[in-house]
Structure formats: structure tokens, C-alpha cells
XYZ file of C-alpha atoms in Angstrom:
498
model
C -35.010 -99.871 -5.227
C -34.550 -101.057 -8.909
C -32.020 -98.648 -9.105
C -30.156 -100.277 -6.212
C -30.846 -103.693 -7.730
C -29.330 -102.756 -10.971
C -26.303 -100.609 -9.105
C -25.715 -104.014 -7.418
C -25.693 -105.751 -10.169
C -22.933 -103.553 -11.872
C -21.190 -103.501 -8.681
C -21.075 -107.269 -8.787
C -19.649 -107.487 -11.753
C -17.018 -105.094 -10.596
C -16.381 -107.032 -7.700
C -16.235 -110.564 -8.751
C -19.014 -111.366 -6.666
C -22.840 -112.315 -6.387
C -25.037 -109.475 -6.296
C -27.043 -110.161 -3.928
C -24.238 -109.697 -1.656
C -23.801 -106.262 -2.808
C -27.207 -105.214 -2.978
C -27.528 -105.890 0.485
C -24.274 -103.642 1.384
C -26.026 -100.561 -0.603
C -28.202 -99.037 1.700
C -29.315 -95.758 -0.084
C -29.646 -94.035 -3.708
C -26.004 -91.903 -2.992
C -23.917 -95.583 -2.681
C -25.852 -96.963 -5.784
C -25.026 -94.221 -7.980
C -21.277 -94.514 -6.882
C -21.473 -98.089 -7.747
C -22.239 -96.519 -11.399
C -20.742 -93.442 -11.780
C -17.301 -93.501 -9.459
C -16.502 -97.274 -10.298
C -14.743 -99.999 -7.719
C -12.675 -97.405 -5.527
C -15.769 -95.338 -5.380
C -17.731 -97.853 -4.163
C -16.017 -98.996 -1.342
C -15.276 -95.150 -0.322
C -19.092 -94.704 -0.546
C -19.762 -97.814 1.549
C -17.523 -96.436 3.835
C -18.973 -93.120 4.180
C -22.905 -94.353 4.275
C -22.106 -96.561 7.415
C -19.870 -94.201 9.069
C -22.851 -91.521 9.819
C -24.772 -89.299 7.278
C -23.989 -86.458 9.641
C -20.093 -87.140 8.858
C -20.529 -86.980 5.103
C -20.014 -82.844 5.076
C -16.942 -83.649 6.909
C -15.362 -86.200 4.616
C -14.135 -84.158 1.449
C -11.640 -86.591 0.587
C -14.597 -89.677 -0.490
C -16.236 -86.724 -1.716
C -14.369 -85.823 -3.914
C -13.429 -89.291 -4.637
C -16.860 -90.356 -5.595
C -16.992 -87.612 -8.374
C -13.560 -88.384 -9.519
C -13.099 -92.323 -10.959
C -10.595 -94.539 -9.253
C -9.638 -97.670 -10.536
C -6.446 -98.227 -8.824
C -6.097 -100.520 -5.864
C -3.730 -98.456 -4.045
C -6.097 -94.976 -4.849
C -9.255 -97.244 -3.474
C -7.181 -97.763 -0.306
C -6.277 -94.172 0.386
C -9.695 -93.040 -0.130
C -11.123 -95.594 1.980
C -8.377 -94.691 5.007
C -8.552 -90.870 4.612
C -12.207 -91.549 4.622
C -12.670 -93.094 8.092
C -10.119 -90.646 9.251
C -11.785 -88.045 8.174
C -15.236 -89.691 10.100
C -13.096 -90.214 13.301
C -11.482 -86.714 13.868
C -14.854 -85.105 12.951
C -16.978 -86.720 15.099
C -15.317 -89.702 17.072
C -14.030 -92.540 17.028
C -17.878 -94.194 17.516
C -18.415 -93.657 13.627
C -15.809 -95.450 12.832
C -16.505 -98.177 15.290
C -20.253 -98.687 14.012
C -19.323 -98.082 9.933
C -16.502 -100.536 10.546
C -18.743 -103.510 12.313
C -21.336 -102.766 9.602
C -19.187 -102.942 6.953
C -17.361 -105.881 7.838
C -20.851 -107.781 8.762
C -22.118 -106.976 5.191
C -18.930 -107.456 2.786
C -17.771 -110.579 4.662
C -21.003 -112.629 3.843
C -20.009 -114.142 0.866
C -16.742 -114.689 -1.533
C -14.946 -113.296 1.422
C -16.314 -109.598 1.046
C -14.664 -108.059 -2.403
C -13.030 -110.509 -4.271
C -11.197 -108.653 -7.276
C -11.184 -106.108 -9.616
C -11.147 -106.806 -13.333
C -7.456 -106.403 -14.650
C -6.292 -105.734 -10.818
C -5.112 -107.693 -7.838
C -7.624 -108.278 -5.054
C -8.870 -106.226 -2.178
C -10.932 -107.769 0.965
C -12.919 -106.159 3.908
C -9.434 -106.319 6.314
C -8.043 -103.296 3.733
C -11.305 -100.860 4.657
C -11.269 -102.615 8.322
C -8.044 -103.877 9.097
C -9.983 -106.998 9.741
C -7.030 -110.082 11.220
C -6.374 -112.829 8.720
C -7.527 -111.728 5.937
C -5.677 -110.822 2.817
C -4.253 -107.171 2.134
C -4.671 -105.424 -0.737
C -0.759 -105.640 -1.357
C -0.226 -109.409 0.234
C 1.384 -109.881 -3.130
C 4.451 -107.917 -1.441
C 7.131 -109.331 0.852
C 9.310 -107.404 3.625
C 11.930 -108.629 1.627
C 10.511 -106.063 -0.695
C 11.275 -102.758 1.046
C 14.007 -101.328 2.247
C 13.926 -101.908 6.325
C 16.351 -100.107 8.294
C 18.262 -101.511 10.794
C 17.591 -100.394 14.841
C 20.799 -98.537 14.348
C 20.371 -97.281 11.210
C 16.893 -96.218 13.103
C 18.524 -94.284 15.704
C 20.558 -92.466 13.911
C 17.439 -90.926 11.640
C 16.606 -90.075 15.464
C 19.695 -88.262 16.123
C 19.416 -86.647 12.493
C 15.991 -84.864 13.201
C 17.402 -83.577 16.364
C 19.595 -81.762 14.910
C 17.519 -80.603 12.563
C 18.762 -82.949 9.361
C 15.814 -85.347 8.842
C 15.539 -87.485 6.171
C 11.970 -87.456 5.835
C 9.420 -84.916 6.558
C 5.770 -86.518 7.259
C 2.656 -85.370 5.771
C -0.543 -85.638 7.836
C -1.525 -87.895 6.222
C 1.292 -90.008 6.071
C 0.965 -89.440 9.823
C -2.482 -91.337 10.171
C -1.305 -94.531 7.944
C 1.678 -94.569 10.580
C -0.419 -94.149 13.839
C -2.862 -96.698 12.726
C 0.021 -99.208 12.146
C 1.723 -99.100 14.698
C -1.469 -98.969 16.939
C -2.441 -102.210 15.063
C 1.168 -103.519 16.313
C 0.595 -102.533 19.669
C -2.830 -104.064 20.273
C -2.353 -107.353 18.823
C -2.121 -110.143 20.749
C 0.162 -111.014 19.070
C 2.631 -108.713 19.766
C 1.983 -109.169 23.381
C 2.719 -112.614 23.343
C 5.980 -112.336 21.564
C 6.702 -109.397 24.003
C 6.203 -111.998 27.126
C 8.887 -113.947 25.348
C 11.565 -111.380 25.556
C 10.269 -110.927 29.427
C 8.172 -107.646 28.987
C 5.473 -108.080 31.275
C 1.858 -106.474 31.044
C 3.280 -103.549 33.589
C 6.086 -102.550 31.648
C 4.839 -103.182 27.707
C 2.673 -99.697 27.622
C 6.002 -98.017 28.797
C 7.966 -99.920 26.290
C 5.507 -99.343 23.365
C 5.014 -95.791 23.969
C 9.074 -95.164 23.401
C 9.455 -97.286 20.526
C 6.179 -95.458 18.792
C 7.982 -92.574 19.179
C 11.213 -94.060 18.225
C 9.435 -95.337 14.943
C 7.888 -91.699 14.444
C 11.119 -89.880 14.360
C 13.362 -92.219 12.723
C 10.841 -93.163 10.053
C 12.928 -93.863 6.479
C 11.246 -93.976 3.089
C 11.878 -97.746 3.090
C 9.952 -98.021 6.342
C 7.055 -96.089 5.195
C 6.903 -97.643 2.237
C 6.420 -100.775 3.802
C 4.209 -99.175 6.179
C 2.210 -98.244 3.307
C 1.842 -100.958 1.266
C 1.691 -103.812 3.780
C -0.908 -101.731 6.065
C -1.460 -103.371 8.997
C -1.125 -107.166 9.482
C 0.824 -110.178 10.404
C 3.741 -109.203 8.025
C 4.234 -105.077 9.341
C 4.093 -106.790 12.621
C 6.956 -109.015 12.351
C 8.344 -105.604 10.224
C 8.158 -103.787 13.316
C 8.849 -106.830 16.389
C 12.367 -107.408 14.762
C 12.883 -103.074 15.808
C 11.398 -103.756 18.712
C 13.025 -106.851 19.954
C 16.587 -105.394 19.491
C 14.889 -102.407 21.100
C 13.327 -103.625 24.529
C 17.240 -105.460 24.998
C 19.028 -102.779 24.504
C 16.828 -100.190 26.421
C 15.681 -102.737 29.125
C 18.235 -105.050 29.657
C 17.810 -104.393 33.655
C 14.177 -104.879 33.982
C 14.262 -107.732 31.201
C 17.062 -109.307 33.650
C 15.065 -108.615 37.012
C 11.447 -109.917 35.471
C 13.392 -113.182 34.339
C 14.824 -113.830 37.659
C 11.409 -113.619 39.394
C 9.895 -115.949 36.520
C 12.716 -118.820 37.298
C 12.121 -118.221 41.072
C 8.031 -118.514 40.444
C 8.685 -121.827 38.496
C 7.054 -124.356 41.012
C 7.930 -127.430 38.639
C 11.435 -127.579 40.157
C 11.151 -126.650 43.895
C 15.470 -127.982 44.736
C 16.467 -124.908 42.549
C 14.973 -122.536 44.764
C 17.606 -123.358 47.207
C 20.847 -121.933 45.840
C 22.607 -122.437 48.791
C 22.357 -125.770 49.147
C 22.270 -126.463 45.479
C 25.877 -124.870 44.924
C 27.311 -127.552 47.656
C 28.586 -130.894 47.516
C 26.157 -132.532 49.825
C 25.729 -136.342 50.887
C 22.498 -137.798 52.261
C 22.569 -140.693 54.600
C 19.346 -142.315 55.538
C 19.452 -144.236 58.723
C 15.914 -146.744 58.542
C 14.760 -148.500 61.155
C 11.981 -149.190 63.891
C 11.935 -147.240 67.617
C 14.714 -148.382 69.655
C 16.959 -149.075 67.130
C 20.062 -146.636 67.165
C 19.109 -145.068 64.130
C 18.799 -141.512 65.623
C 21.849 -141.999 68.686
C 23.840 -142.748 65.192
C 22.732 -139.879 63.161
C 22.982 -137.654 66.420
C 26.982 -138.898 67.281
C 28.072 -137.437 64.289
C 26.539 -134.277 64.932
C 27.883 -133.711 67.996
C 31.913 -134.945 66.377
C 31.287 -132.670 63.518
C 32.277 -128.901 64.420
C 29.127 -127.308 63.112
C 25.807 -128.856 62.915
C 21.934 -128.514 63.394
C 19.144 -130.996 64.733
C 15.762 -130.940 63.176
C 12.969 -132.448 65.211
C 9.501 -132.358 65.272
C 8.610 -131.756 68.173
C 9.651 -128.694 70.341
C 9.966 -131.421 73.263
C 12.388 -132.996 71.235
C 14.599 -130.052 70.499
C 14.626 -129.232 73.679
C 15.753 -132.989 75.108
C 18.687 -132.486 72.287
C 19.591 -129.149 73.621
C 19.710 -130.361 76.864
C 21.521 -133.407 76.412
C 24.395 -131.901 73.902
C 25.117 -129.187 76.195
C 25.469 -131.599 79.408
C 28.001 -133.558 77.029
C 30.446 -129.990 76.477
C 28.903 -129.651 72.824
C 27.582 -126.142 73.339
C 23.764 -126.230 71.434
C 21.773 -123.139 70.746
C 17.773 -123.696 70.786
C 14.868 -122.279 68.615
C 11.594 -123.129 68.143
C 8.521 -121.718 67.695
C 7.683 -120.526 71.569
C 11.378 -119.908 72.233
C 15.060 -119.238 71.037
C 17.964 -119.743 73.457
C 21.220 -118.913 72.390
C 24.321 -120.155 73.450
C 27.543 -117.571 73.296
C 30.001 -119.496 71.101
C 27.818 -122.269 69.835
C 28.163 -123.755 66.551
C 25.343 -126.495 66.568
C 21.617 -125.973 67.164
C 18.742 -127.653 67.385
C 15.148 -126.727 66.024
C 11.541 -127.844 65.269
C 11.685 -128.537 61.174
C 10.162 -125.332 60.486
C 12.660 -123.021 62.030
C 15.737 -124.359 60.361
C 17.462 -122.428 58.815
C 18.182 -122.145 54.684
C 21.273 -120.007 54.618
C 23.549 -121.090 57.582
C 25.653 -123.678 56.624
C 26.667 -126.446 58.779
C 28.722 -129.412 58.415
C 25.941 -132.193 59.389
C 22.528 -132.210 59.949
C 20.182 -134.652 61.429
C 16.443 -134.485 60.240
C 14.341 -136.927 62.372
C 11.229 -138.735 61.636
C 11.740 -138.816 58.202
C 8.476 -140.444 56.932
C 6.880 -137.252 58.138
C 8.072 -135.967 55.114
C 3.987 -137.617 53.412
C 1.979 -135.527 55.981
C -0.781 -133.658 54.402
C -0.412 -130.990 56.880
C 3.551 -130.663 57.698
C 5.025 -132.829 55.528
C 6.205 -129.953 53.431
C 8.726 -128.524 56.189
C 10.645 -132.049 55.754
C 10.745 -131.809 52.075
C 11.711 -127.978 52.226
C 14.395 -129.472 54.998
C 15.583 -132.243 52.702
C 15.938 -129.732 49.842
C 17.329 -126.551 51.349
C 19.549 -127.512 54.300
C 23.197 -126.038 53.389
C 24.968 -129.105 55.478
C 27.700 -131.212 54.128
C 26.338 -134.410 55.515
C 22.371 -135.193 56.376
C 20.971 -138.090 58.105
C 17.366 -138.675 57.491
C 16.220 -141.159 60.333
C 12.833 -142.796 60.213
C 11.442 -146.037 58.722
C 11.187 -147.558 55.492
C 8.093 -145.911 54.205
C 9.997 -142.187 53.135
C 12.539 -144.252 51.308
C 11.217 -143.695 47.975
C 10.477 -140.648 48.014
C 14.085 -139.599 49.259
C 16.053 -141.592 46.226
C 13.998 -139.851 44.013
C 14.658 -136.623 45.538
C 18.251 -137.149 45.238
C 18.213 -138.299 41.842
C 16.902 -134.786 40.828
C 19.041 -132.972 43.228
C 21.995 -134.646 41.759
C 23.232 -136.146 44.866
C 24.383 -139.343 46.298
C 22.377 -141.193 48.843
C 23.805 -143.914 51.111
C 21.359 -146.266 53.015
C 21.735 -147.599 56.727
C 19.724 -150.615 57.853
C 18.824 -150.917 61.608
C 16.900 -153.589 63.574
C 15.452 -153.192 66.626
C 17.549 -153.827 70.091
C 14.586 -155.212 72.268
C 11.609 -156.816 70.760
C 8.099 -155.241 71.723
C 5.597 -157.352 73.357
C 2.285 -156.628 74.229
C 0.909 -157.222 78.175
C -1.166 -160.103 78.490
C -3.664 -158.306 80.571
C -4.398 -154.444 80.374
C -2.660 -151.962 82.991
C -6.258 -151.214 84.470
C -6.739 -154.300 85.406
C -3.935 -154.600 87.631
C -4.114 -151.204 88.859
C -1.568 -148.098 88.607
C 0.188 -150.356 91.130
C 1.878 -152.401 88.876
C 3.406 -149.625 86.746
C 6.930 -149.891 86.435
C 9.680 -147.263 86.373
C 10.467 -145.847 83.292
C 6.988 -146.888 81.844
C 4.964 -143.924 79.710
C 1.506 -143.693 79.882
C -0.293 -142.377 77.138
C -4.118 -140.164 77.528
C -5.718 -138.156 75.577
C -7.015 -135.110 78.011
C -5.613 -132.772 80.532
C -8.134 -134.138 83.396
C -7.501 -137.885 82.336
C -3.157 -137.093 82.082
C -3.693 -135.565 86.194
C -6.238 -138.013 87.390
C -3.967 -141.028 86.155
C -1.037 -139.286 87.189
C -2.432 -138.906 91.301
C -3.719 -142.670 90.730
C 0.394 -143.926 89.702
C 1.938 -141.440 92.807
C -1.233 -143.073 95.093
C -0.860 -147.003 94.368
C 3.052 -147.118 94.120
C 6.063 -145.468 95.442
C 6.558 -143.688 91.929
C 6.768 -140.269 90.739
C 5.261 -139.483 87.746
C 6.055 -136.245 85.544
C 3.243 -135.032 83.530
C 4.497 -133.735 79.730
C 1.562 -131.868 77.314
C 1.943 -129.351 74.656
C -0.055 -126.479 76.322
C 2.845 -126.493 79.048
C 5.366 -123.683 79.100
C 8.552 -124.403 77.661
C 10.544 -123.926 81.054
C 7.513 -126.040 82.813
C 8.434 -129.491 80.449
C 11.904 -128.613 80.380
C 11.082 -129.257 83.937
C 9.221 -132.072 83.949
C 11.205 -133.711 81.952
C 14.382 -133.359 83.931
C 12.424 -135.173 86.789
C 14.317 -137.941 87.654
C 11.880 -141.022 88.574
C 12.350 -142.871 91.872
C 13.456 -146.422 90.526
């Protein structure tokens, strides 16, 4: 163990750091007496080699040999240290590098920032043995600006060169392995991924993408690229090396899936739902809101200039209400088409329609249409039918009817759909006034024609309903949304004895 002490000792003074830091990396007589014999690049190839696996140390001629030879040079410590682990790795797996790597990096990284430098040398840290992220390369003093880069072009056409059998450069194996491990640095970073997503290569297409332009890189490799390759190593600078090849690569190669991934990004892009609607969004529309109480005019207004216009579409919602619109344009020669939910009737020759608010339709264009109870527009449940309406109806002219309440909302709508918004005022014709005394009181006798009754069951609607047609000459229809369509089409039609 004194021997180790005093090996560590050396070692630190080779290093430029404190020994205890290196004493505690040497974990055996065979690294201490390549701290003293084999010098700086023999140390770190003996590190290298003890945490890798003793079993791998028959199989790793290169530190070997290495370790009897001394090394002083940055760039020979590197090699060794590389052919080293890839010597480990194709012997007996990748594990040996895996567990000599998180060994070595837990040990050299404890203090000064692992090695610090060599006496009369530049420095070398844990990320050259490792490839450990952010921490400085052996040749960091280097620049891309330094090398040689070809161009993409100039890339392709090394390609083209080796096909026919005129390469530039031929690679040694072990030129080979600094390669792989570069561009397999490149291709695992986050990093790289990130920047990728910025050009629109998404996680589905990048392995396809990568796996080309490794190839690509293999074949058209020129000196000035490998030299780079070998000197910078893996790290932030090779990879911005290597994304400026790739960039011009994925949008020349790609340009169709690049286009098609883009297009479903914009249309995913919930922050501006009035784009989604092209339609709509390439006419020159005009919104007219028409607010007022019940009885007012507001929707005979809104509905008058549907019926003048030659195309147009009513939005209700109700499916009663569709259906009274239906009904009523048709009896006045404007021939209406129906759909809702339950039912679709079309009319041969019709050009307007009316429809609940969910079954209107985003690519038909019309020249008005009327979307009624506007302020339904804030309903937790449905409210997003009206603003889907407001946004995507391809009409020339819409008139939002309701009250006050939804006129907020709809200027600011148009101020981000770029369109003009004109505001009607309406006050109600008859003033409402409650009874004195409740109907009950005075009996179903005293019900008037043309009165509603509201209830809030089936058996309470029927029983009411037999009460009215018993204590008055009246006949009352009965309207409820489990009915058939054609049964309150019906019932509705009844015409009350006055």
C-alpha cells in the first residue's frame, strides 16, 4: 500500500492534482507501477484498463503495450485510452465499458475536476477517457474554424466518388471506432434531438433520418472531417460540426415529411382556435349582433334576411327550434332543408337550411347565417358549439341574436378574427308582468289561449295537460324532448281553439 501511496504521490505531481485524489483512483500494484514507470498517458490507460475488468486485460494489447512504452503526448494518451475501451467492449461487451466508465468518472471527477494538466502540456479531463458532457476536451484549445469542413455537397460527391470506386479516403479500423463513437455521441444527445424538433423531425422519423446521414458521414468522410472528428472527439463543438450536415441534409432529403409534420404542428396549435377554420378565415365576413330581451324582434330580424339572401343556414339550439324554422320558411316559398341530430330532411333544390349548432356545417358556404341564443356561447357544457359556430361558419353575413351578456366575448372574438362587428339594440315590444295570484289558485280554468305552461315531468306535463282540456274549452298540445321528431312536429302544428 506504500507503494500505492508513493505511486500516487508521483502521479499527483504528474497530474496537477492532490494525491489523495489519485491514490484513491489506484486500486492495485499493476496501476501504481504505471503511474511510475509508463508516465501520464500510461496512467490513465492503466486506470482505464483496471476498471474495465481484469478478465479484459489479455484482450487489450494496445494499453499493454502502452504501459511498457512511455507516452507523454496528449493526443498518444487519448488514443490509448479510446483503443483501450474499445478493445474492452468488442472483447467482452459493452458492460465493461459501462462499469470502468462510471468508476472512472466517480473517482477522477472528485477533485480539481479529475486530471487537471500535464507539466509542459495542455490539459486533459475525465470527459476525454469518458466522453463525460460539459467538460473540457483534451483539444478544446481547437476551433471548427480550424479544420477543413466540407460542405453537404462537397459531402455527396465523396459519396458518389467511392461508388465508383475513387475515394478519397480509405478508413482504418481504427479510424472507424473514433468515427462511430462520434457520431453515436451526435445522435444520442439531447441535444441534437432538440435542434432536430426544430427543423420538424419528430421522434418517429429521427432514427430513420440519423441512420442515412451516419452512413452519409461514413462514406463521404474527408481528411478535414476526420480531422476534426479526431481532435474535437465528441462534444458540443463536433455536434454543431455535424448538425450544420445534417440540417441541410434532413431539408433536402425530407422536405415532404418536414412539410407534412409542420402542417399537423400548426393545426395542433390550440392557442389560436379561428385559424383552424380556413374556410371561413379566407372570406370577407361581417358579424351583426342583434341584443335584446324575448319578444323583441331581434331573431324575426336576423331571420328576414336569411330568408332574402339566396343561400343561408339557421343555427338553433334546440332541435324544436330548427324544426319550427324549417317549417315556417318552407310555408313562406323559401325551400329549407333540415338536420339535426335525430333527423335530416332534405329539400330537392334548397339552398338554406336549418340545424341544431352542432350540425352546422364548416365547409358549405352560405351567404347569411343566423346563430341564435348567442349567450349560450359561456355554457360549460355546449357553449363550445357556439364559439366553433362563431369561428368557422363560411357565411358572408352572421347575426348573433341573444342578450347583452355574450357581447364581450364576441368583440373580442372579432378583434382576433380580424373582422368587423356591427351592434343592433332591441327593446322589448310588450312589457312582462307577473300574475297577482298563482294559476293554481284559480284553476286550469282561467288559462288563456296561447298561454305555455311549464313542468318538469312527463306525469306532471299529462296530468296538467287533462286538467287545462277538463276546466276550459282549450286544447292543449304537449311538447318534450323524448318525443319523436314527427310526434312534436305534430304537436306543434296543433292549432289551439281561441
Amino acid at each position: 500500500m506504500n507503494g500505492v501511496n508513493r505511486s500516487g504521490k508521483l502521479a499527483a505531481r504528474l497530474l496537477g492534482t492532490r494525491a489523495s485524489y489519485v491514490t484513491q483512483c489506484l486500486g492495485g500494484p499493476r496501476t501504481a507501477s504505471a503511474a511510475v514507470t509508463g508516465g501520464p498517458a500510461a496512467l490513465v490507460a492503466a486506470l482505464v484498463r483496471e476498471f474495465a475488468s481484469d478478465s479484459a486485460v489479455e484482450c487489450t494489447a494496445t494499453v499493454t503495450s502502452a504501459v511498457q512504452v512511455k507516452q507523454t503526448s496528449i493526443c498518444q494518451a487519448e488514443s490509448v485510452v479510446r483503443q483501450g475501451l474499445s478493445a474492452c467492449t468488442t472483447s467482452y461487451g459493452s458492460q465493461y465499458r459501462e462499469r470502468g466508465s462510471d468508476r472512472l468518472r466517480r473517482a477522477l471527477t472528485r477533485g480539481c475536476g479529475g486530471f487537471a494538466c500535464f507539466p509542459g502540456a495542455r490539459g486533459i479531463s475525465s470527459s476525454a477517457v469518458i466522453g463525460v458532457r460539459d467538460h473540457p476536451y483534451p483539444h478544446a484549445h481547437t476551433s471548427p474554424k480550424d479544420f477543413d469542413i466540407p460542405s453537404f455537397d462537397e459531402l455527396r460527391k465523396n459519396v458518389e466518388l467511392r461508388v465508383k470506386g475513387k475515394g478519397i479516403m480509405s478508413l482504418k479500423k481504427a479510424q472507424k471506432e473514433v468515427i462511430s463513437a462520434v457520431l453515436k455521441d451526435f445522435e444520442e444527445s439531447s441535444w441534437t434531438r432538440d435542434e432536430s424538433l426544430e427543423l420538424y423531425v419528430n421522434s418517429e422519423l429521427y432514427p430513420v433520418v440519423m441512420s442515412r446521414f451516419r452512413r452519409l458521414v461514413r462514406r463521404g468522410m474527408s481528411p478535414g472531417l476526420y480531422e476534426a472528428i479526431h481532435k474535437l472527439g465528441p462534444g458540443q463543438e463536433m455536434r454543431q460540426v455535424l448538425f450544420g450536415l445534417f440540417a441541410v441534409f434532413v431539408v433536402r432529403e425530407y422536405k415532404q415529411e418536414i412539410a407534412e409534420y409542420r402542417e399537423l404542428v400548426k393545426s395542433c396549435d390550440l392557442r389560436l382556435p379561428h385559424t383552424w377554420y380556413t374556410t371561413a378565415r379566407s372570406m370577407s365576413r361581417r358579424l351583426i349582433y342583434h341584443a335584446g330581451p324575448t319578444n323583441s324582434g331581434k331573431t324575426y330580424n336576423a331571420l328576414e334576411a336569411m330568408k332574402a339572401a339566396q343561400s343561408g343556414v339557421y343555427c338553433g339550439p334546440l332541435r324544436l327550434l330548427a324544426m319550427e324554422i324549417y317549417d315556417r320558411c318552407n310555408a313562406d316559398g323559401v325551400y329549407c332543408s333540415l338536420v339535426t341530430g335525430q333527423e335530416k330532411q332534405v329539400v330537392p333544390g334548397a339552398e338554406h337550411m336549418a340545424c341544431t349548432i352542432e350540425m352546422v356545417s364548416m365547409t358549405d358556404e352560405v351567404d347569411v347565417a343566423v346563430i341564435d341564443e348567442i349567450q349560450m356561447i359561456g355554457d360549460p357544457f355546449r357553449g363550445w358549439a357556439w364559439t366553433r359556430a362563431v369561428q368557422g361558419v363560411p357565411a358572408k353575413e352572421i347575426h348573433l341574436c341573444g342578450d347583452m351578456s355574450a357581447l364581450p366575448l364576441i368583440r373580442q372574438l372579432a378583434e382576433d378574427m380580424g373582422e368587423s362587428l356591427e351592434v343592433n339594440m332591441y327593446d322589448r315590444f310588450t312589457a312582462l308582468e307577473v300574475e297577482d295570484t298563482p294559476v293554481e289558485l284559480e284553476g286550469y280554468g282561467s288559462v288563456q289561449a296561447g298561454d305555455c305552461i311549464v313542468a318538469f315531468s312527463r306525469r306532471d306535463i299529462y296530468a296538467i295537460k287533462a286538467q287545462i282540456e277538463a276546466e276550459s274549452k282549450l286544447k292543449a298540445c304537449v311538447v318534450y324532448g323524448a318525443l319523436p321528431p314527427e310526434t312534436r312536429r305534430n304537436q306543434v302544428q296543433l292549432t289551439p281553439i281561441w
